[in-house]
C-alpha positions as a LaTeX table, in Angstrom:
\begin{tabular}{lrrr}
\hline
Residue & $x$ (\AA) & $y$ (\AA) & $z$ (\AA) \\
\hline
Unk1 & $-133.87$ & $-43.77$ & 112.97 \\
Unk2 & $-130.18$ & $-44.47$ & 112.69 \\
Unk3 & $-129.63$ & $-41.56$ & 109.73 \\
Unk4 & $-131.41$ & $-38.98$ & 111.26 \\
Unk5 & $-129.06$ & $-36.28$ & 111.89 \\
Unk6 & $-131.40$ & $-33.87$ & 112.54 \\
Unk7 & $-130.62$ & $-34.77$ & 116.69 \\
Unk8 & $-127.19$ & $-33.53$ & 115.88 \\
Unk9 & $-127.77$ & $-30.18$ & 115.01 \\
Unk10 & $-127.46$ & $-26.71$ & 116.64 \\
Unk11 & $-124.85$ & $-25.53$ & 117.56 \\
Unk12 & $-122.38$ & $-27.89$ & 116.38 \\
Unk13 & $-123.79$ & $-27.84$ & 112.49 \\
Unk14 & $-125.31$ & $-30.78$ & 110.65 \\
Unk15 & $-122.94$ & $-33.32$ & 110.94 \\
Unk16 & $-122.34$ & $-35.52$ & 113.90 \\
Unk17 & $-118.75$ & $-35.28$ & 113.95 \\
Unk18 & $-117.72$ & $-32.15$ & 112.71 \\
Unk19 & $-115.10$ & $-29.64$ & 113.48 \\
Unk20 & $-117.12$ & $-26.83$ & 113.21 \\
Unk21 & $-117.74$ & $-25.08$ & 116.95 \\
Unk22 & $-118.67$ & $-21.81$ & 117.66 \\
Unk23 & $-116.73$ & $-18.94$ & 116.52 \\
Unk24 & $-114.23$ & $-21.22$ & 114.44 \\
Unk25 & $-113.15$ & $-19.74$ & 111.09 \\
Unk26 & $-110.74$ & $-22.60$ & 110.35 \\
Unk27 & $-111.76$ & $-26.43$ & 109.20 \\
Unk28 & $-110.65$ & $-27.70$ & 112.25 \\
Unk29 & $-106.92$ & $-26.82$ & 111.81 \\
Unk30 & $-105.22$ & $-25.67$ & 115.33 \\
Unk31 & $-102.59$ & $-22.72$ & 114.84 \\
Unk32 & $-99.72$ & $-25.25$ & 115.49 \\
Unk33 & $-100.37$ & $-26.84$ & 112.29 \\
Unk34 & $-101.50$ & $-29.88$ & 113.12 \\
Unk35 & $-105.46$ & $-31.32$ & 113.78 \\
Unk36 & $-107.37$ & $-29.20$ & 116.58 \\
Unk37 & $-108.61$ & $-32.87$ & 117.85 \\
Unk38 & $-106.27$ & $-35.40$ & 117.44 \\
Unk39 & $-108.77$ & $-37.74$ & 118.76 \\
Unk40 & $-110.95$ & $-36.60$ & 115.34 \\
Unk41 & $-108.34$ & $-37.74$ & 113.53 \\
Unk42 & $-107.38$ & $-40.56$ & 114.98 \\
Unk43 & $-111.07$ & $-41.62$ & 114.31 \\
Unk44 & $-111.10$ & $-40.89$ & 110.74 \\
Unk45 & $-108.31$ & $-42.54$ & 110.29 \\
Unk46 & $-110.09$ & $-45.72$ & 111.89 \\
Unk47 & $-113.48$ & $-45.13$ & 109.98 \\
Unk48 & $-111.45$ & $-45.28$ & 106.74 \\
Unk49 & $-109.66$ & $-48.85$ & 108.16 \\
Unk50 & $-113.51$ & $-49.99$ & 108.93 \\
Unk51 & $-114.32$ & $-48.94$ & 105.78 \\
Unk52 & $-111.72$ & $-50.63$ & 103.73 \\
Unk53 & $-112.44$ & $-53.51$ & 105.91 \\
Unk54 & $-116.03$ & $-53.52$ & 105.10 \\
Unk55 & $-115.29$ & $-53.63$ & 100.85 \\
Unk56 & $-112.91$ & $-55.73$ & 101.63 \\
Unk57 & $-115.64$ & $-58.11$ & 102.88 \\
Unk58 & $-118.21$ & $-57.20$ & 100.42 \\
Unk59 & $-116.02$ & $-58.31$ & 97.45 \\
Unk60 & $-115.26$ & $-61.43$ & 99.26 \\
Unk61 & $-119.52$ & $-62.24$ & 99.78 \\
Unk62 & $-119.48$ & $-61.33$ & 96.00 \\
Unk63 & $-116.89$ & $-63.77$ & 95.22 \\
Unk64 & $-118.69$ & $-66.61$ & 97.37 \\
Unk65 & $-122.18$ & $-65.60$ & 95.71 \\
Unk66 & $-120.03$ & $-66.26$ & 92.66 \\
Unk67 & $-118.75$ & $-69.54$ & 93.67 \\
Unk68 & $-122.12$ & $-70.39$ & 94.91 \\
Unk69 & $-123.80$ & $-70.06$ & 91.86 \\
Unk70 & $-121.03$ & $-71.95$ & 89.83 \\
Unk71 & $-121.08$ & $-74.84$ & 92.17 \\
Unk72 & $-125.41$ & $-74.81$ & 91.55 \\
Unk73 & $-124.52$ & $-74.59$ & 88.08 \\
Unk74 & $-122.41$ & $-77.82$ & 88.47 \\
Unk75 & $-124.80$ & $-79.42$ & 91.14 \\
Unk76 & $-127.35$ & $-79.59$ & 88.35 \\
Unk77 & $-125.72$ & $-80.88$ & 85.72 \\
Unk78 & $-124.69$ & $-83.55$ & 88.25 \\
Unk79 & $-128.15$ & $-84.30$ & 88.75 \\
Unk80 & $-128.87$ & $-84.01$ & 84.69 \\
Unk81 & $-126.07$ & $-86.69$ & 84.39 \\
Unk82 & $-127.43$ & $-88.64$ & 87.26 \\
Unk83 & $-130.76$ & $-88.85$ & 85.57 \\
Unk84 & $-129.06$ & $-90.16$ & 81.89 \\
Unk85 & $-126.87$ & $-92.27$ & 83.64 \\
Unk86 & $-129.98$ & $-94.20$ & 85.20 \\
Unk87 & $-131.72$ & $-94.31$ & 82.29 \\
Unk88 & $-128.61$ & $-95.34$ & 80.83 \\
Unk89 & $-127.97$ & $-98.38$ & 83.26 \\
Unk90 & $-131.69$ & $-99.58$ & 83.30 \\
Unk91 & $-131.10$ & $-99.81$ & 79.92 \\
Unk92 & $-128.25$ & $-101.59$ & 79.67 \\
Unk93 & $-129.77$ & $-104.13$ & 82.85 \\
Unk94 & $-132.67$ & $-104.75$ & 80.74 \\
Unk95 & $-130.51$ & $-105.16$ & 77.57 \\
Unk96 & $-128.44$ & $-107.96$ & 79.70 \\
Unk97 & $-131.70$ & $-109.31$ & 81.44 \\
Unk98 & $-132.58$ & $-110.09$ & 77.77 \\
Unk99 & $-129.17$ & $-111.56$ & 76.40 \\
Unk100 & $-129.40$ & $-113.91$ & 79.50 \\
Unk101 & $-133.00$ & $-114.97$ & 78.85 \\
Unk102 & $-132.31$ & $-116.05$ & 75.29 \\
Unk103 & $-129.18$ & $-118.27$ & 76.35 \\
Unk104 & $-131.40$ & $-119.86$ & 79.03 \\
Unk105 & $-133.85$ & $-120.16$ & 76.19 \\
Unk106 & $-131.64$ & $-121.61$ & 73.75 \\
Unk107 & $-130.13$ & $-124.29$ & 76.26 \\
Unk108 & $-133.65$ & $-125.38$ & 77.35 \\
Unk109 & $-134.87$ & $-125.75$ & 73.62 \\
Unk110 & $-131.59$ & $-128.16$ & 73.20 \\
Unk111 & $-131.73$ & $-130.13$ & 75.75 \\
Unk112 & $-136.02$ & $-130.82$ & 74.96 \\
Unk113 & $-134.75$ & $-131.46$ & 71.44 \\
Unk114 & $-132.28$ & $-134.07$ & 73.07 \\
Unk115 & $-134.53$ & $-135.73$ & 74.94 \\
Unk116 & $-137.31$ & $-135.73$ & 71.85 \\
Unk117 & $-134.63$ & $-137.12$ & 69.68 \\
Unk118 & $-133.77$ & $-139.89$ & 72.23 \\
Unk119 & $-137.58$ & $-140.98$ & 73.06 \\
Unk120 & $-138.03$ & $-140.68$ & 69.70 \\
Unk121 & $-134.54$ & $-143.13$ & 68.99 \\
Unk122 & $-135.63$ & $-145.66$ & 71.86 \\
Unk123 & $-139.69$ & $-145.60$ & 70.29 \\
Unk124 & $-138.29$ & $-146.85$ & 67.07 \\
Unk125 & $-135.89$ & $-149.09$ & 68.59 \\
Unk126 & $-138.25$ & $-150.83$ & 70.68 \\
Unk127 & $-140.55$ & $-150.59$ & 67.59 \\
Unk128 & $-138.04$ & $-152.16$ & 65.40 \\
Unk129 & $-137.85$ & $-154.80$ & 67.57 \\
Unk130 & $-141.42$ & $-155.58$ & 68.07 \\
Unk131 & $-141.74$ & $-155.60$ & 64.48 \\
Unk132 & $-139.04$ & $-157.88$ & 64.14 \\
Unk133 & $-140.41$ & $-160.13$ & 66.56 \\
Unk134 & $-143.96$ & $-159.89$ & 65.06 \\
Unk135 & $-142.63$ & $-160.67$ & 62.03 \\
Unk136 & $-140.84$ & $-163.85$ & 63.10 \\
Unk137 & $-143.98$ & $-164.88$ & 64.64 \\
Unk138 & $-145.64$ & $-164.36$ & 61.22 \\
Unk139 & $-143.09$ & $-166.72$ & 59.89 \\
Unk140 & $-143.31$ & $-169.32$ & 62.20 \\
Unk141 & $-146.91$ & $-168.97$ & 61.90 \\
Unk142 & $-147.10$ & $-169.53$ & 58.22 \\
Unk143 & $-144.68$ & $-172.08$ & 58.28 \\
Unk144 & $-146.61$ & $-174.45$ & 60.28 \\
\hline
\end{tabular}
């Protein structure tokens, strides 16, 4: 597997990149004072820039994660608020649906009162008037 080190060892220790060879009594120190293997360094030096690199990046997926789960958070109250505001306008559309219905109502009843009121004014004119004439006729009738 990728963390078996057991591949590295013998007789350059446990670790893949150590400075320990054979017959070195010094952590990887040259006599000159500086690194044995500059190339070792040079290589720590860029596993530590990886490395930074790679937190770096991990607090920034934490920070979406975050962000994600606010804008879920906010997603469904969206959708909460959808839902009342629905019910809310069906409501309201039904409320209106109603208020129109009884205006329509109310203007029909009037104008079938109208129209009662004037069949019911030209009946007893033209009643009047046959009465009138009847009577006349009685009159002439009784006079002769």
């Amino acid at each position: 597997s990728y963390n078996d080190n057991s591949r590295y060892e013998g007789d350059y220790g446990s670790k893949p990149f150590a400075n320990n060879h054979p017959g070195d009594d010094h952590d990887g120190y040259s006599q000159g004072g500086g690194y044995k293997n500059e190339r070792t360094k040079e290589l720590q030096d860029e596993l530590d820039q990886v490395q930074n690199i790679v937190n770096q990046n991990l607090g920034k997926v934490m920070e979406r994660g975050e962000h994600l789960e606010n804008l879920q958070g906010k997603a469904d109250r969206l959708q909460n608020q959808t839902k009342i505001f629905n019910s809310s306008a069906t409501s309201a559309s039904r409320t209106m649906r109603w208020r129109n219905m009884k205006w329509k109502i109310i203007i029909a009843l009037t104008i079938i009162i109208i129209i009662v009121i004037c069949v019911a004014a030209a009946t007893l004119a033209v009643f009047v008037i046959i009465a009138g004439q009847a009577l006349e006729f009685f009159r002439i009738c009784v006079r002769t």
